[in-house]
Structure formats: structure tokens, C-alpha cells
XYZ file of C-alpha atoms in Angstrom:
234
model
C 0.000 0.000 0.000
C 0.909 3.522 -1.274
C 0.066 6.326 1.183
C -0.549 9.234 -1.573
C -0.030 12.000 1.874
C 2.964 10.328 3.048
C 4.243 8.555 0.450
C 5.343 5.804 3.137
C 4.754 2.159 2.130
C 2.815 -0.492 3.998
C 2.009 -4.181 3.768
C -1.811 -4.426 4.787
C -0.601 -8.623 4.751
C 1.660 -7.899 7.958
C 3.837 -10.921 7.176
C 6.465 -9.891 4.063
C 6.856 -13.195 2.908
C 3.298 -13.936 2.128
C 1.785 -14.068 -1.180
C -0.687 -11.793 -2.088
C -2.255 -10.635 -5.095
C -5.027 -8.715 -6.849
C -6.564 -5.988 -4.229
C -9.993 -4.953 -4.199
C -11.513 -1.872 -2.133
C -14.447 -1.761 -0.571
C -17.105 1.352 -0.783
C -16.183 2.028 2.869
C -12.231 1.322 2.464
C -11.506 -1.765 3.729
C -9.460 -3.632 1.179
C -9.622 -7.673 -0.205
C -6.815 -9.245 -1.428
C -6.366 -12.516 -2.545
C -3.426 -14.524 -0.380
C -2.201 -17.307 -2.612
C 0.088 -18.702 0.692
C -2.980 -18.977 2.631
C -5.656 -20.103 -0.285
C -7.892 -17.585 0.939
C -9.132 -14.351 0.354
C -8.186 -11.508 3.281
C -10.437 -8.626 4.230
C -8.553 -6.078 5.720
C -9.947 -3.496 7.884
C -7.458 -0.032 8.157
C -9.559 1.349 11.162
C -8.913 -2.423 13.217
C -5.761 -3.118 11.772
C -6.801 -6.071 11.589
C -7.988 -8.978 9.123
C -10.859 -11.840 8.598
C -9.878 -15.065 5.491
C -12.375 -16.313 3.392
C -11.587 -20.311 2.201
C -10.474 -19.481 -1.614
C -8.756 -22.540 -3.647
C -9.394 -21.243 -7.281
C -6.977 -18.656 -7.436
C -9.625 -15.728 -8.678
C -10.484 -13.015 -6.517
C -13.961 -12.049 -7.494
C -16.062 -8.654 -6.488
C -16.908 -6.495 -3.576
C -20.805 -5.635 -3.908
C -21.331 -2.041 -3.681
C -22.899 -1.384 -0.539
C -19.586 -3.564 0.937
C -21.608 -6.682 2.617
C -20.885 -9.381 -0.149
C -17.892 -11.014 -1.513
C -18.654 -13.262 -4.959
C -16.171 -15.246 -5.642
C -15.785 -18.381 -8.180
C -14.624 -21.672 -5.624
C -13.801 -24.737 -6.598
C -17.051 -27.430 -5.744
C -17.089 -31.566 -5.642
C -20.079 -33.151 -6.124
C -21.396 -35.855 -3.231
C -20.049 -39.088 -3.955
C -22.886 -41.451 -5.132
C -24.671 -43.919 -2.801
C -23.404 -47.654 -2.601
C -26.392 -49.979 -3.487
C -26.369 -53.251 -2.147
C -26.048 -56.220 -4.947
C -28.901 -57.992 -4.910
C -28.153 -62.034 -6.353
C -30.387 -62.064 -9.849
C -30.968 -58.597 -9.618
C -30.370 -56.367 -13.580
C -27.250 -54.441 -13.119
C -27.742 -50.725 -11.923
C -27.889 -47.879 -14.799
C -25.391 -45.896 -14.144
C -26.429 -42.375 -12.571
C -25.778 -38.532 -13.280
C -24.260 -38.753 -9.626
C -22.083 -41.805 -10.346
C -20.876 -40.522 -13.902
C -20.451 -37.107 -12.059
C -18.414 -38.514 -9.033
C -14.795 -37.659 -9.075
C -14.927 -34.654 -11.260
C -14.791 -30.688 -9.309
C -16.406 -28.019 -10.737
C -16.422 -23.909 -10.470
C -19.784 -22.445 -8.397
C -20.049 -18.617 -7.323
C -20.476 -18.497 -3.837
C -21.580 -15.051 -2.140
C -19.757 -14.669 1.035
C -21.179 -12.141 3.817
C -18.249 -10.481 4.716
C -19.281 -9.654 8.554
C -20.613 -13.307 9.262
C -18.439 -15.381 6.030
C -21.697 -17.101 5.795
C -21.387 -18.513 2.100
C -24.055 -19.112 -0.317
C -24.224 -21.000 -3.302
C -25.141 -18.738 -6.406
C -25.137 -21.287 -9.128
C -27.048 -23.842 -7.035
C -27.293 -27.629 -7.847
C -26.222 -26.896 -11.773
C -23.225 -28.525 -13.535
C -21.872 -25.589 -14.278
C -17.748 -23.909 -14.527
C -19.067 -20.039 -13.241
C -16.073 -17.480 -13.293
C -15.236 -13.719 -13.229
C -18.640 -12.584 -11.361
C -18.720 -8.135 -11.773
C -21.416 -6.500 -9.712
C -23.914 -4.543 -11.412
C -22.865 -0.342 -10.400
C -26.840 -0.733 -8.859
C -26.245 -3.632 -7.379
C -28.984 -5.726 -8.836
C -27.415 -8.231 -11.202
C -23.931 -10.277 -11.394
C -22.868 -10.554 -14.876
C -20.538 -13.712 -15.480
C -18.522 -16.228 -17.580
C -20.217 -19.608 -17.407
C -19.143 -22.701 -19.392
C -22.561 -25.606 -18.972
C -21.107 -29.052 -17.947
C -24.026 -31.007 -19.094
C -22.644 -33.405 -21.727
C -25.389 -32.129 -24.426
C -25.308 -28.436 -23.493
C -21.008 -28.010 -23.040
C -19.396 -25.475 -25.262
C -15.475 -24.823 -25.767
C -15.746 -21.186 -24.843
C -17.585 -19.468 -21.969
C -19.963 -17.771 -22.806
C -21.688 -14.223 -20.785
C -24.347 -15.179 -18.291
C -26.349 -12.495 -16.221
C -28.275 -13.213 -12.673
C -29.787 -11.498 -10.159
C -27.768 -10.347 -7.401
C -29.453 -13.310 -5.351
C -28.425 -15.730 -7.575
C -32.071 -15.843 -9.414
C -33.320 -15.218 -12.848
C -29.803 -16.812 -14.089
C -29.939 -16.710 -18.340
C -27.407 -16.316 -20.914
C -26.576 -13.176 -22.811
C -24.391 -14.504 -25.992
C -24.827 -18.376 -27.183
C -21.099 -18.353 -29.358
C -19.948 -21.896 -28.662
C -16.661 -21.263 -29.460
C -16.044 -17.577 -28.215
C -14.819 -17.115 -24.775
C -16.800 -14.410 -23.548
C -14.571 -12.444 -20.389
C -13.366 -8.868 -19.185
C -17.320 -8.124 -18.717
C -17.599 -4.320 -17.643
C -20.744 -2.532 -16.623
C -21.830 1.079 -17.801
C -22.713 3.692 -15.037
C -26.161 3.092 -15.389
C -25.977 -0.511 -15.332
C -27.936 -0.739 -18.814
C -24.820 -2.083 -20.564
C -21.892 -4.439 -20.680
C -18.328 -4.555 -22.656
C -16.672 -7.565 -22.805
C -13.735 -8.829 -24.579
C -14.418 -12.162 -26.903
C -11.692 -14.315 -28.869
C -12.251 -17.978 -30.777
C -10.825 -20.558 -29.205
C -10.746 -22.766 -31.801
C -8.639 -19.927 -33.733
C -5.993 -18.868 -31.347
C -4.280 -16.695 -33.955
C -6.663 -14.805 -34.272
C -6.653 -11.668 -31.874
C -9.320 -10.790 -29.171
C -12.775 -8.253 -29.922
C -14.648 -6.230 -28.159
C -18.402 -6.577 -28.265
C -21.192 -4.331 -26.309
C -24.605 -6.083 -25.418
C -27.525 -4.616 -23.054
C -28.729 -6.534 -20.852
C -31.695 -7.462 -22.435
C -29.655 -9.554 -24.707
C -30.876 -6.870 -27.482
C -28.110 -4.650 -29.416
C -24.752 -6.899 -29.312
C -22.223 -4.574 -31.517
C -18.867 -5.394 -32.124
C -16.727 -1.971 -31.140
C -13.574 -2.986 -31.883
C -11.416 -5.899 -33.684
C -8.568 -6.381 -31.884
C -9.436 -4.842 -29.034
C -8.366 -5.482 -25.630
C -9.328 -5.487 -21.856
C -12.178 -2.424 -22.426
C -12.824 0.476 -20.088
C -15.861 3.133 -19.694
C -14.746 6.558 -20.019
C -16.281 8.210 -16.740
């Protein structure tokens, strides 16, 4: 940390050798930063001096609502390991299940942490689903995100833009480009509109776009080819 009055420098992380990455302020100032030696996400509060860890073990930091209560963050999910049925002598083999053809694989669920309890819910619920790179809405009404469906009939190469209600409701996709991966998502002021940057990724040569889209799904533009990592002018 750079104090702009005093130009001193600080280490919010109090311990030097940690490793810490990505910071994230808060509406009120109190600043989240992901700590790759801990696997967890610290919330550090400058009035307290001091510091609460949220369990992080996919390596992305994710967003600070704007009133400061939530953390959403993409973590790294197994699914229950299926139920043994007894053999039954002359009894038809079991079918396989979706829970025993599931078992063994992880997957990548938003969970909304309340920062003053660290009560975590699930956002993405019971789907099969890789969720990443969750941006608050400047309103705080809707999460826009990457998701990639799981489901052997629905799965796409690239992710693709999602939107849901800050609750985790209403959950639909924005863009349906099976091989774009859909990321850098960035909200307008009046929370009407997103940038994003796209690329093929089943044409890595070829360089990144960037598309606009309102949230309606209606009016997706493509602003500029070859475009990187867009901003809103203020």
C-alpha cells in the first residue's frame, strides 16, 4: 500500500513473505486481497488493523458488492459421492447415474460470502456448471458472469456471458457463441450495458474483440477488432 499523503509504504498482509495478489476496495475502504500462501481471500480493515480469510482454492479473486456486505467469488465445488447400493443375487445391473458418472470430477460455483458473518451461499445452485469472473452490477442488482454448462449435451469450448440477479435468481445467458470465450465483462454507469472482450478458441491466432450487449440480450455490436481489456470513459 501507497500512502498518496505520506508517500510511506505499507504491507496491509503484515507478514512480508506472504503471497498476495489482486486488491480490491471496498465502498467504505476496507481492502480484499487474494493470499495465494494462505488459499484464501483476506479482508482487511485499516480502522482495526486487523484482518478476517475467506476459504479461496481457485486462485480468482472475485467482487466487492457495492454497498460492501458481499464477496462473490468463483470456488472450486465436488459433487457428493454417489450412494453404494447393495447387490442384490439375480438382480439387472444398476444404470449408471448422473451422480455416479459425475463422481470424481470438481467443478467452479459462485459463492456469495457475507463479509461480517463469512456465511457462504451457493449462487449457481445444484447446476453442472464452470461459473467465473462474477462483476457487480454499479446498482447492485445483477452479477454478470462467464459460465461454461457441464451437461454433456449443453457443453461449449468457450464461456460464454451469463447475467443473474444479485441473489443468484433469474440466471440466463446473454451470448450463445460456442466457441467464443466471452470475459473482461464491464458494466456502464447506469448498469444498462456491458463490454466484454471475446476471442475464438478454436482460432488462437486470431486476436481478441470487443463486443457491447444490453442486458436485455438486445443490441450486441462489435466496437472494436482487436481490441483489448475495455474500459468506460467516466
Amino acid at each position: 500500500m501507497l500512502d498518496l499523503t505520506t508517500g510511506q509504504l505499507s504491507i496491509p498482509a503484515q507478514v512480508p513473505t506472504l503471497i498476495t495478489r489482486t486488491p480490491r476496495f471496498a465502498a467504505d475502504g476496507r481492502l480484499a486481497y487474494l493470499n495465494s500462501t494462505l488459499q484464501a481471500i483476506a479482508v482487511f480493515d485499516f480502522g482495526s488493523h486487523t484482518a478476517t480469510y475467506i476459504p479461496n482454492t481457485s486462485g480468482e479473486m472475485g467482487t466487492w458488492s457495492p454497498d460492501g456486505n458481499f464477496i462473490v467469488y468463483p470456488e472450486i465445488v465436488f459433487p457428493p459421492e454417489p450412494t453404494p447400493v447393495p447387490s442384490v443375487a439375480g438382480a439387472m445391473p444398476q444404470t449408471p447415474t448422473s451422480e455416479s458418472e459425475n463422481s470424481g470430477r470438481f467443478y467452479s460455483n459462485l459463492l456469495r460470502i457475507t463479509v461480517s458473518t463469512n456465511k457462504a451461499d451457493d449462487l449457481s445452485g445444484s447446476n453442472l456448471v464452470e461459473d467465473a469472473s462474477p462483476v457487480y452490477s454499479p446498482d447492485g442488482q445483477w452479477l454478470a458472469f462467464a459460465r461454461k454448462q457441464l451437461v454433456q449435451n449443453q457443453w461449449t469450448p468457450g464461456r460464454q456471458l451469463w447475467l443473474m440477479r444479485a441473489d443468484g435468481q433469474d440466471a440466463r445467458a446473454l451470448t450463445s457463441d460456442p466457441f467464443d470465450n466471452h470475459s473482461a465483462f464491464v458494466w456502464s454507469p447506469d448498469s444498462a450495458r456491458l463490454v466484454y472482450m471475446r476471442f475464438n478458441v478454436a482460432a488462437l491466432s486470431e486476436l481478441p474483440t470487443v463486443w457491447i450487449i444490453d442486458i436485455s440480450g438486445a443490441g450486441e455490436t462489435e466496437l472494436a477488432p482487436g481490441g483489448y481489456l475495455p474500459e468506460w470513459i467516466p
